[in-house]
Amino acid sequence: MGGLMGNLTHVGDSTPDPDSGPALEPGELALPLRDFQHRNVKEALAFPSARCLLASDMGTGKTACMLSVTVACIEADIRPVVWVVPPGLRTNTAREFAKFAPHLTLQFPSGKKTTCLSDTDVIVVGDSVVADWADTIVEHGVGALMVDEVHRQKSFKARRSQGTKTIARAVPKGNPIIAASGTPLPNHPAELCSPLDILGVLPQFGGVGNFLDTYCPRIPGNRWGARGIDWGELSNLNAKLLDKCMIRTLKEDVLDDLPDHGRLVMALDMSAKHRAEYRHAESDLIEYLRENRGYSRARLNSAAKAEALVQLGVLRELAGLGVVDSTVEYVESLTSRQLPGEPPEKVVVFTQHRSVVAALHEAIEGSVVVQGGMGDAAKTAAVDAFQNDDQCLVLIGNATAAGVGLNLTAGRHTVHVQLGWNAASLTQCEDRCHRIGADERGVVSHIVFPDLDGAESVTERMYHLISAKHGVSSEVIDGEVGAMLIEESVQDALIDLYSSY
C-alpha cells in the first residue's frame, strides 16, 4: 500500500535554499521521538524554507513531530511559535506540551475580544477565533507557525483560513511553517489549494489558477463553472507534492507494533415507531425531489438543495434514533467479552446528532460523552475516565467533537451509528483508537445500519458512497488508484439516488 511512498517520505531537491533561515535540527523532547518520526522532522526542516505538509497517517505522532520542530525553533531563538488548533484540542495540546516539552511556556488566547499577549515561547489559538486574534498575534510577533488539522482550512473564504494565512504571511522567510493532517484531502484536489497557500508553496504549483486548471479542470458546458477531476494528472500531483512539500508516512510501513484494524458492517433492528417515521420522512423526501427535479438529473437550485439536505438530515437522525435500543444491546455484547486477566473491552460510539448522543447516553449506564459545546475541563474529564477507569467502558462522541485529535487508545471497538459526509470523517474517528499507545489487541470498527427488510437505509447508502469517494484521496496523497471517485459530492449523489425512485 506504500504506492509511490514506501518509506521514502519526500524526494525534494537538497540544494540549499538561499532564502532559508537558520539550519535547524530536530529538537530534543522529554520523551524521545521514534526513529521514523526523527527522520520526518529532519525531512520537514530540509524542505525549502522549512514549509511542510505533514500528511502522515493518523496515529503516527504528527503532534510529536511538530513539538520537536517547535523546540528546535525556541532553541534557535525563533519565538514565539504559534500553534493553530481546533478549539476542542487546546487542552489536549497543553497536555502534549507538558509531556514532551514541559520547559516551554504557553499561552492560550481565547474569545473574540483580544487583549495584550505576554512574552511566552508558544501561543496556542483555536481556529474558531484565529481570525479575531490574527492581527494582535502579528503585531506581537511570530517566529514560526504550526497548523494542526489543516484540512479544516480547505476553503479560501473561511475566516479560519484567512486568519491563519495572515499569521503565516508574518512568519519570517525561511522560518518553519508546518501544516499537519492525516486526511489533508477529504474529497477533491481543489481542497489542497488553501493549505498550500497557507504554507506559501502554491506558487510552486503555478498559483491557484494553474493548480485548478491542471488537476481540476472546468466541466465543459457547465454553466455554474463546476470543476471535475483530471484523473490522468493525479499521480503527477502526488509526485509533485512529495517533491515540493509533503511528507506521507503510512502506519503499516513503520509501526510494526500497531494492532491490526478491521471493519465490520451490519444491520441492526429498528424500532417500529422510528421505522414508521423513517418511511414517512423518506416518502416526503422522494416526493419533494420529484416535484422540484422531476425524473431527470437536472441540478437543483440552491434553495431547493438546502431544503433537500434538511430533509436528508431528518432521515439521518431518524435512522440513528431508530437503532438506539439495538445499538445499546450490541455495545453491551462487546463490553461483556472480557476474558480473565485481560483488560476490559471498551467501546467508542460515534454519532452525528445530539439527540442520538443523548438517547445513547441515557441508555448506557456509566457512559461518558464528548460533544460540541462542552468546556475543555468537561471534555478532558470524560476522556480521562474512559482512558483510565476500568468501570467506564463506553464513550459516546459526536463525530465532529470527538473524531479529531483525541487519544482514545483504551478503546478496542468503534461503533458508528451515524456517518459524516466523507471518508476522512470516518477514518478520523476510527483512528482515535487505532494509533500509537494502543495495546497489542486489534482495533475493530463496526458500521451499523437500520434493518429495513432488505432496503438500503440512508446510513448504508452513505457508507457505500463515502467508500467510493476514498479513491481520489488515495490517488493524490498515497500515490495509488483506489475505488473511482464519483464526480458528485456525497450529498449530490445521495440526492440523485432518492431522485431515481
Coordinates of C-alpha atoms in Angstrom, one line a residue:
M1 CA 0.0 0.0 0.0
G2 CA 3.0 2.2 0.1
G3 CA 2.4 3.3 -3.5
L4 CA 4.9 5.9 -4.6
M5 CA 5.9 6.5 -1.0
G6 CA 7.1 3.3 0.6
N7 CA 9.2 4.5 3.5
L8 CA 10.5 7.4 1.4
T9 CA 8.8 10.5 2.6
H10 CA 10.0 13.0 0.1
V11 CA 12.3 13.4 -2.8
G12 CA 12.9 17.1 -3.0
D13 CA 15.9 18.9 -4.2
S14 CA 18.6 19.0 -1.5
T15 CA 20.2 22.2 -2.9
P16 CA 20.4 24.8 0.0
D17 CA 17.8 27.4 -0.2
P18 CA 19.4 30.9 -0.3
D19 CA 16.3 32.3 1.5
S20 CA 16.2 29.7 4.2
G21 CA 16.5 30.6 7.8
P22 CA 18.9 29.1 10.3
A23 CA 19.7 25.4 9.8
L24 CA 17.6 23.6 12.4
E25 CA 17.9 20.1 13.7
P26 CA 15.1 18.1 15.4
G27 CA 14.6 19.4 19.0
E28 CA 15.1 17.0 21.9
L29 CA 11.9 16.1 23.7
A30 CA 11.4 14.8 27.2
L31 CA 10.1 11.6 25.6
P32 CA 12.3 10.6 22.6
L33 CA 10.9 10.5 19.0
R34 CA 10.7 7.2 17.3
D35 CA 13.3 6.8 14.5
F36 CA 10.8 7.4 11.7
Q37 CA 9.5 10.5 13.5
H38 CA 13.0 11.8 13.8
R39 CA 13.5 11.3 10.1
N40 CA 10.2 13.0 9.4
V41 CA 11.3 16.1 11.3
K42 CA 14.7 16.3 9.6
E43 CA 12.9 16.0 6.2
A44 CA 10.3 18.6 7.1
L45 CA 13.1 21.0 8.1
A46 CA 15.0 20.2 4.9
F47 CA 12.2 21.5 2.6
P48 CA 12.8 24.9 1.1
S49 CA 12.1 27.5 3.9
A50 CA 11.0 24.5 6.1
R51 CA 7.5 24.7 4.7
C52 CA 5.9 21.2 5.0
L53 CA 2.6 19.5 4.7
L54 CA 2.9 16.7 7.3
A55 CA 0.3 14.3 5.9
S56 CA 1.3 11.1 7.6
D57 CA -1.3 8.6 8.7
M58 CA -3.3 9.4 11.8
G59 CA -1.8 7.9 14.9
T60 CA 1.8 8.2 13.7
G61 CA 2.8 11.0 16.0
K62 CA 2.4 14.2 13.9
T63 CA 2.0 16.2 17.1
A64 CA 5.3 15.0 18.5
C65 CA 7.0 15.9 15.2
M66 CA 5.6 19.5 15.4
L67 CA 6.7 19.7 19.0
S68 CA 10.2 18.7 18.0
V69 CA 10.2 21.5 15.4
T70 CA 8.8 23.9 18.0
V71 CA 11.6 23.0 20.4
A72 CA 14.2 23.4 17.7
C73 CA 12.8 26.9 16.9
I74 CA 12.9 28.0 20.6
E75 CA 16.5 26.8 20.9
A76 CA 17.4 28.9 17.8
D77 CA 15.6 31.9 19.4
I78 CA 12.8 31.7 16.8
R79 CA 9.9 32.7 19.0
P80 CA 7.0 32.7 19.7
V81 CA 5.9 29.7 17.8
V82 CA 2.1 30.0 17.0
W83 CA 0.0 26.8 17.1
V84 CA -3.4 27.0 15.4
V85 CA -5.6 24.0 16.5
P86 CA -9.3 23.1 16.5
P87 CA -10.8 24.7 19.6
G88 CA -11.5 21.4 21.3
L89 CA -7.9 20.4 21.2
R90 CA -6.4 23.2 23.2
T91 CA -6.4 21.2 26.4
N92 CA -5.0 18.1 24.6
T93 CA -2.3 20.3 23.1
A94 CA -1.3 21.6 26.5
R95 CA -1.0 18.1 27.7
E96 CA 1.2 17.1 24.8
F97 CA 3.5 20.0 25.6
A98 CA 3.6 19.1 29.3
K99 CA 4.5 15.5 28.3
F100 CA 7.1 16.2 25.6
A101 CA 8.3 19.8 26.2
P102 CA 7.5 20.8 29.8
H103 CA 10.2 23.5 29.8
L104 CA 8.3 25.7 27.3
T105 CA 5.9 28.4 28.3
L106 CA 2.5 28.6 26.7
Q107 CA -0.5 31.0 26.5
F108 CA -4.0 30.3 25.2
P109 CA -5.8 33.4 23.8
S110 CA -9.5 32.7 23.7
G111 CA -12.8 34.5 22.9
K112 CA -13.3 37.1 20.3
K113 CA -12.3 40.1 22.4
T114 CA -8.5 40.5 22.1
T115 CA -6.1 41.6 24.9
C116 CA -2.3 42.1 25.0
L117 CA -0.2 38.9 24.7
S118 CA 2.5 38.0 27.2
D119 CA 6.1 37.0 26.4
T120 CA 5.9 33.3 26.0
D121 CA 7.5 30.6 23.9
V122 CA 4.3 29.3 22.3
I123 CA 0.9 30.8 21.5
V124 CA -1.9 28.2 21.1
V125 CA -5.1 29.7 19.5
G126 CA -8.2 27.9 18.4
D127 CA -9.0 28.0 14.7
S128 CA -12.5 29.2 15.5
V129 CA -11.1 32.6 16.8
V130 CA -7.8 32.8 14.9
A131 CA -9.3 35.4 12.6
D132 CA -10.1 37.6 15.6
W133 CA -6.7 37.3 17.1
A134 CA -4.6 37.3 13.9
D135 CA -3.7 41.0 13.8
T136 CA -2.9 41.0 17.5
I137 CA -0.6 38.0 17.1
V138 CA 1.1 39.5 14.1
E139 CA 1.6 42.8 16.0
H140 CA 3.0 40.8 18.9
G141 CA 5.4 38.9 16.6
V142 CA 5.5 35.5 15.0
G143 CA 8.6 33.3 14.8
A144 CA 7.1 30.1 13.3
L145 CA 3.7 28.5 12.7
M146 CA 2.2 25.0 13.3
V147 CA -1.3 24.3 12.0
D148 CA -3.0 21.2 13.3
E149 CA -5.8 19.5 11.4
V150 CA -5.2 21.8 8.4
H151 CA -7.9 20.1 6.4
R152 CA -10.4 22.2 8.4
Q153 CA -9.0 25.2 6.4
K154 CA -9.7 23.9 2.9
S155 CA -11.8 26.9 2.0
F156 CA -10.1 30.2 0.9
K157 CA -13.1 32.1 2.1
A158 CA -13.4 30.7 5.6
R159 CA -12.5 33.1 8.4
R160 CA -10.2 30.5 10.0
S161 CA -8.3 30.1 6.7
Q162 CA -7.9 33.9 6.3
G163 CA -6.8 34.4 9.9
T164 CA -4.2 31.6 9.6
K165 CA -2.9 32.9 6.3
T166 CA -2.5 36.4 7.9
I167 CA -0.3 34.8 10.6
A168 CA 1.6 32.7 8.0
R169 CA 2.5 35.7 6.0
A170 CA 4.1 37.3 9.1
V171 CA 6.5 34.3 9.6
P172 CA 10.0 35.5 8.6
K173 CA 11.2 34.0 5.3
G174 CA 13.0 30.7 6.0
N175 CA 11.3 30.0 9.4
P176 CA 9.2 26.8 9.7
I177 CA 5.6 26.6 8.8
I178 CA 4.2 23.0 9.3
A179 CA 0.6 22.1 8.4
A180 CA -0.5 18.7 9.7
S181 CA -3.4 16.4 8.8
G182 CA -3.8 12.7 8.3
T183 CA -6.6 13.5 5.8
P184 CA -5.5 16.7 4.0
L185 CA -7.7 16.0 1.1
P186 CA -11.2 14.9 2.3
N187 CA -12.9 15.0 -1.1
H188 CA -11.4 16.9 -4.0
P189 CA -7.9 18.1 -5.2
A190 CA -9.1 21.7 -5.1
E191 CA -9.2 21.4 -1.3
L192 CA -5.4 21.4 -1.2
C193 CA -5.2 24.9 -2.5
S194 CA -5.9 26.7 0.7
P195 CA -3.5 24.6 2.9
L196 CA -0.8 25.0 0.2
D197 CA -1.4 28.8 0.2
I198 CA -1.0 28.9 4.0
L199 CA 2.3 27.1 3.6
G200 CA 3.3 29.7 0.9
V201 CA 4.1 27.0 -1.6
L202 CA 1.2 27.4 -4.0
P203 CA 3.4 29.4 -6.5
Q204 CA 5.5 26.3 -6.9
F205 CA 2.3 24.7 -8.4
G206 CA 1.8 27.7 -10.8
G207 CA -0.6 29.5 -8.5
V208 CA -4.2 28.7 -7.7
G209 CA -5.5 29.2 -11.3
N210 CA -2.9 26.9 -12.8
F211 CA -3.4 24.3 -10.0
L212 CA -7.1 24.2 -10.6
D213 CA -6.9 24.1 -14.4
T214 CA -4.3 21.3 -14.3
Y215 CA -5.9 19.0 -11.7
C216 CA -9.5 20.2 -11.5
P217 CA -10.5 21.5 -15.0
R218 CA -13.9 23.1 -15.5
I219 CA -16.6 20.7 -16.7
P220 CA -17.4 21.7 -20.3
G221 CA -20.8 23.2 -20.8
N222 CA -21.5 23.5 -17.0
R223 CA -22.9 27.0 -16.6
W224 CA -22.1 27.0 -12.9
G225 CA -18.4 26.6 -13.6
A226 CA -18.2 23.3 -11.7
R227 CA -14.8 21.6 -11.8
G228 CA -14.2 17.9 -12.3
I229 CA -11.0 15.9 -11.8
D230 CA -8.3 15.1 -14.3
W231 CA -7.7 11.5 -13.3
G232 CA -4.6 11.3 -15.5
E233 CA -2.9 14.1 -13.5
L234 CA -3.5 12.7 -10.0
S235 CA -0.3 10.6 -9.9
N236 CA 1.7 13.6 -11.1
L237 CA 0.1 15.7 -8.3
N238 CA 1.2 13.1 -5.8
A239 CA 4.8 13.2 -7.1
K240 CA 4.9 17.0 -7.1
L241 CA 3.6 17.2 -3.6
L242 CA 6.2 14.8 -2.4
D243 CA 8.9 16.8 -4.2
K244 CA 7.9 20.2 -3.1
C245 CA 6.4 20.0 0.4
M246 CA 4.7 16.8 1.5
I247 CA 5.7 14.0 3.9
R248 CA 3.5 10.9 4.0
T249 CA 4.3 8.0 6.3
L250 CA 1.9 5.1 6.4
K251 CA 1.2 3.1 9.6
E252 CA 1.9 -0.2 8.1
D253 CA 5.3 0.9 6.9
V254 CA 6.6 2.0 10.2
L255 CA 4.5 0.8 13.2
D256 CA 5.1 -2.9 13.4
D257 CA 3.6 -2.9 16.9
L258 CA 0.4 -1.2 16.0
P259 CA -2.6 -3.5 16.3
D260 CA -4.5 -4.7 13.2
H261 CA -7.5 -2.7 12.2
G262 CA -10.7 -4.4 10.9
R263 CA -14.1 -3.2 9.9
L264 CA -17.4 -4.9 10.3
V265 CA -20.6 -3.8 8.6
M266 CA -24.0 -5.0 9.8
A267 CA -27.7 -4.2 10.1
L268 CA -29.4 -3.8 13.4
D269 CA -33.1 -3.9 14.3
M270 CA -35.0 -0.7 14.0
S271 CA -37.8 0.2 16.4
A272 CA -41.3 0.1 15.0
K273 CA -42.0 3.7 15.9
H274 CA -38.9 5.1 14.2
R275 CA -39.4 2.7 11.3
A276 CA -42.8 4.3 10.5
E277 CA -41.4 7.8 11.0
Y278 CA -38.4 7.0 8.8
R279 CA -40.6 5.6 6.0
H280 CA -42.8 8.7 6.2
A281 CA -39.8 11.0 6.0
E282 CA -38.3 9.1 3.2
S283 CA -41.5 9.4 1.2
D284 CA -41.6 13.1 1.9
L285 CA -38.1 13.5 0.5
I286 CA -38.8 11.5 -2.6
E287 CA -41.9 13.4 -3.3
Y288 CA -40.1 16.7 -2.7
L289 CA -37.4 15.8 -5.2
R290 CA -39.9 14.6 -7.7
E291 CA -41.7 18.0 -7.6
N292 CA -38.6 20.0 -7.8
R293 CA -36.5 17.9 -10.1
G294 CA -38.7 15.6 -11.9
Y295 CA -37.3 12.3 -13.1
S296 CA -34.2 13.9 -14.7
R297 CA -30.8 14.7 -13.2
A298 CA -31.3 18.4 -13.5
R299 CA -29.4 20.4 -11.0
L300 CA -31.4 21.7 -8.0
N301 CA -31.2 25.4 -7.3
S302 CA -29.5 26.4 -4.1
A303 CA -32.7 26.9 -2.1
A304 CA -34.2 23.5 -3.2
K305 CA -30.9 21.7 -2.5
A306 CA -30.8 23.3 1.0
E307 CA -34.3 22.0 1.7
A308 CA -33.4 18.6 0.4
L309 CA -30.4 18.5 2.7
V310 CA -32.7 19.5 5.6
Q311 CA -34.9 16.5 4.8
L312 CA -31.9 14.2 4.4
G313 CA -30.8 15.4 7.9
V314 CA -34.2 14.4 9.3
L315 CA -33.8 11.0 7.6
R316 CA -30.3 10.5 9.1
E317 CA -31.4 11.5 12.5
L318 CA -34.3 9.0 12.5
A319 CA -32.0 6.3 11.2
G320 CA -29.8 6.9 14.2
L321 CA -32.6 7.1 16.7
G322 CA -34.2 4.0 15.3
V323 CA -31.2 1.8 16.2
V324 CA -30.5 3.2 19.7
D325 CA -32.0 0.2 21.5
S326 CA -30.3 -2.3 19.3
T327 CA -27.0 -0.4 19.5
V328 CA -27.2 -0.5 23.3
E329 CA -27.6 -4.2 23.2
Y330 CA -24.8 -4.6 20.7
V331 CA -22.4 -2.4 22.7
E332 CA -23.2 -4.4 25.9
S333 CA -22.3 -7.6 24.0
L334 CA -19.0 -6.1 23.1
T335 CA -18.1 -4.8 26.6
S336 CA -19.1 -8.2 28.2
R337 CA -16.4 -10.1 26.3
Q338 CA -13.6 -9.5 28.8
L339 CA -11.6 -12.6 29.5
P340 CA -9.9 -13.4 32.8
G341 CA -6.6 -11.5 33.2
E342 CA -7.3 -9.2 30.2
P343 CA -8.3 -5.5 30.3
P344 CA -12.0 -4.7 29.7
E345 CA -13.4 -4.3 26.2
K346 CA -14.0 -0.6 25.8
V347 CA -16.1 1.0 23.1
V348 CA -16.3 4.4 21.4
V349 CA -19.7 5.1 19.8
F350 CA -19.7 7.9 17.2
T351 CA -22.8 9.8 16.1
Q352 CA -23.8 13.0 14.3
H353 CA -26.9 14.3 16.1
R354 CA -27.2 15.5 19.7
S355 CA -30.5 13.7 20.1
V356 CA -28.8 10.4 19.3
V357 CA -25.9 11.2 21.7
A358 CA -28.5 11.9 24.4
A359 CA -30.5 8.8 23.8
L360 CA -27.5 6.5 23.9
H361 CA -26.0 8.2 27.0
E362 CA -29.3 7.8 28.9
A363 CA -29.5 4.2 27.9
I364 CA -25.9 3.1 28.6
E365 CA -25.2 3.2 32.3
G366 CA -21.8 4.7 33.2
S367 CA -21.1 6.0 29.8
V368 CA -19.4 9.4 29.2
V369 CA -19.9 11.9 26.5
V370 CA -17.8 14.2 24.3
Q371 CA -19.8 16.6 22.1
G372 CA -19.7 20.2 20.9
G373 CA -20.3 23.0 23.4
M374 CA -18.5 21.2 26.2
G375 CA -15.8 23.1 28.0
D376 CA -12.2 21.8 27.9
A377 CA -12.4 20.6 31.5
A378 CA -15.5 18.6 31.0
K379 CA -14.2 17.0 27.8
T380 CA -10.9 16.2 29.4
A381 CA -12.6 14.6 32.4
A382 CA -14.7 12.4 30.1
V383 CA -11.6 11.3 28.1
D384 CA -9.6 10.6 31.3
A385 CA -12.4 8.5 32.7
F386 CA -12.6 6.4 29.6
Q387 CA -8.9 6.0 29.3
N388 CA -8.1 5.2 32.9
D389 CA -11.2 4.0 34.8
D390 CA -11.9 0.3 34.3
Q391 CA -15.5 0.9 35.3
C392 CA -16.0 3.4 32.4
L393 CA -16.4 1.2 29.3
V394 CA -18.2 3.4 26.8
L395 CA -17.6 6.9 25.4
I396 CA -20.3 8.4 23.2
G397 CA -18.9 11.1 20.9
N398 CA -20.3 13.5 18.4
A399 CA -18.0 12.8 15.4
T400 CA -17.2 16.5 15.0
A401 CA -16.1 17.0 18.6
A402 CA -14.6 13.5 19.4
G403 CA -13.4 12.5 16.0
V404 CA -10.3 14.8 15.8
G405 CA -7.2 15.0 17.9
L406 CA -8.3 12.9 21.0
N407 CA -6.4 9.8 22.1
L408 CA -8.9 7.1 22.9
T409 CA -6.5 4.2 22.8
A410 CA -8.3 2.4 25.6
G411 CA -11.0 1.7 23.0
R412 CA -11.0 -1.8 21.5
H413 CA -14.0 -1.1 19.3
T414 CA -15.5 1.9 17.5
V415 CA -19.2 1.7 16.7
H416 CA -20.5 4.2 14.1
V417 CA -24.3 4.8 14.4
Q418 CA -24.3 7.7 12.0
L419 CA -21.8 8.8 9.4
G420 CA -20.3 12.1 8.3
W421 CA -20.2 13.2 4.6
N422 CA -16.8 11.9 3.6
A423 CA -14.3 9.0 4.1
A424 CA -11.9 11.3 6.0
S425 CA -14.5 11.8 8.8
L426 CA -14.9 8.0 9.3
T427 CA -11.2 7.4 9.2
Q428 CA -10.5 10.3 11.7
C429 CA -13.0 8.7 14.1
E430 CA -11.6 5.2 13.8
D431 CA -8.0 6.4 14.4
R432 CA -8.9 7.9 17.8
C433 CA -8.3 4.3 19.0
H434 CA -6.0 2.9 16.3
R435 CA -2.9 4.9 17.0
I436 CA 0.3 5.0 19.0
G437 CA -0.5 3.9 22.5
A438 CA -3.0 1.2 21.6
D439 CA -2.2 -2.2 23.1
E440 CA -1.4 -5.4 21.1
R441 CA -5.1 -6.3 20.6
G442 CA -6.6 -5.4 17.3
V443 CA -9.0 -2.4 16.9
V444 CA -12.3 -3.2 15.2
S445 CA -14.7 -0.7 13.6
H446 CA -18.4 -1.6 13.5
I447 CA -20.6 0.3 10.9
V448 CA -24.2 -0.2 11.9
F449 CA -27.3 0.3 9.7
P450 CA -31.0 0.1 10.4
D451 CA -32.5 -3.1 9.1
L452 CA -35.3 -2.1 6.6
D453 CA -36.2 -5.6 5.4
G454 CA -33.6 -5.6 2.6
A455 CA -34.0 -2.0 1.6
E456 CA -31.0 0.3 1.9
S457 CA -31.2 2.9 4.7
V458 CA -29.7 6.4 4.3
T459 CA -26.8 5.3 6.5
E460 CA -25.9 2.3 4.3
R461 CA -26.1 4.4 1.2
M462 CA -23.8 7.0 2.7
Y463 CA -21.3 4.3 3.6
H464 CA -21.2 3.0 0.1
L465 CA -20.7 6.5 -1.3
I466 CA -18.0 7.6 1.0
S467 CA -16.2 4.4 0.5
A468 CA -16.2 5.1 -3.2
K469 CA -15.0 8.6 -2.7
H470 CA -11.9 7.4 -0.8
G471 CA -10.3 6.7 -4.2
V472 CA -9.3 10.3 -5.1
S473 CA -7.6 10.9 -1.7
S474 CA -5.7 7.6 -2.1
E475 CA -4.5 8.6 -5.5
V476 CA -3.3 12.1 -4.6
I477 CA -2.0 11.5 -1.1
D478 CA -0.8 7.9 -1.3
G479 CA 0.0 7.7 -5.0
E480 CA -2.4 4.8 -5.6
V481 CA -5.5 4.3 -7.5
G482 CA -8.3 3.2 -5.2
A483 CA -12.0 3.0 -6.0
M484 CA -13.0 5.5 -8.6
L485 CA -14.5 8.7 -7.1
I486 CA -17.9 9.6 -8.3
E487 CA -17.9 13.2 -9.7
E488 CA -20.6 14.4 -7.4
S489 CA -20.3 15.1 -3.7
V490 CA -21.8 12.5 -1.4
Q491 CA -24.7 15.0 -0.8
D492 CA -25.4 15.3 -4.6
A493 CA -25.0 11.6 -5.2
L494 CA -27.4 10.8 -2.4
I495 CA -29.9 13.3 -3.8
D496 CA -29.5 11.5 -7.2
L497 CA -30.3 8.1 -5.6
Y498 CA -33.5 9.4 -3.9
S499 CA -34.5 11.2 -7.1
S500 CA -34.4 7.9 -9.0
Y501 CA -37.5 6.5 -7.2

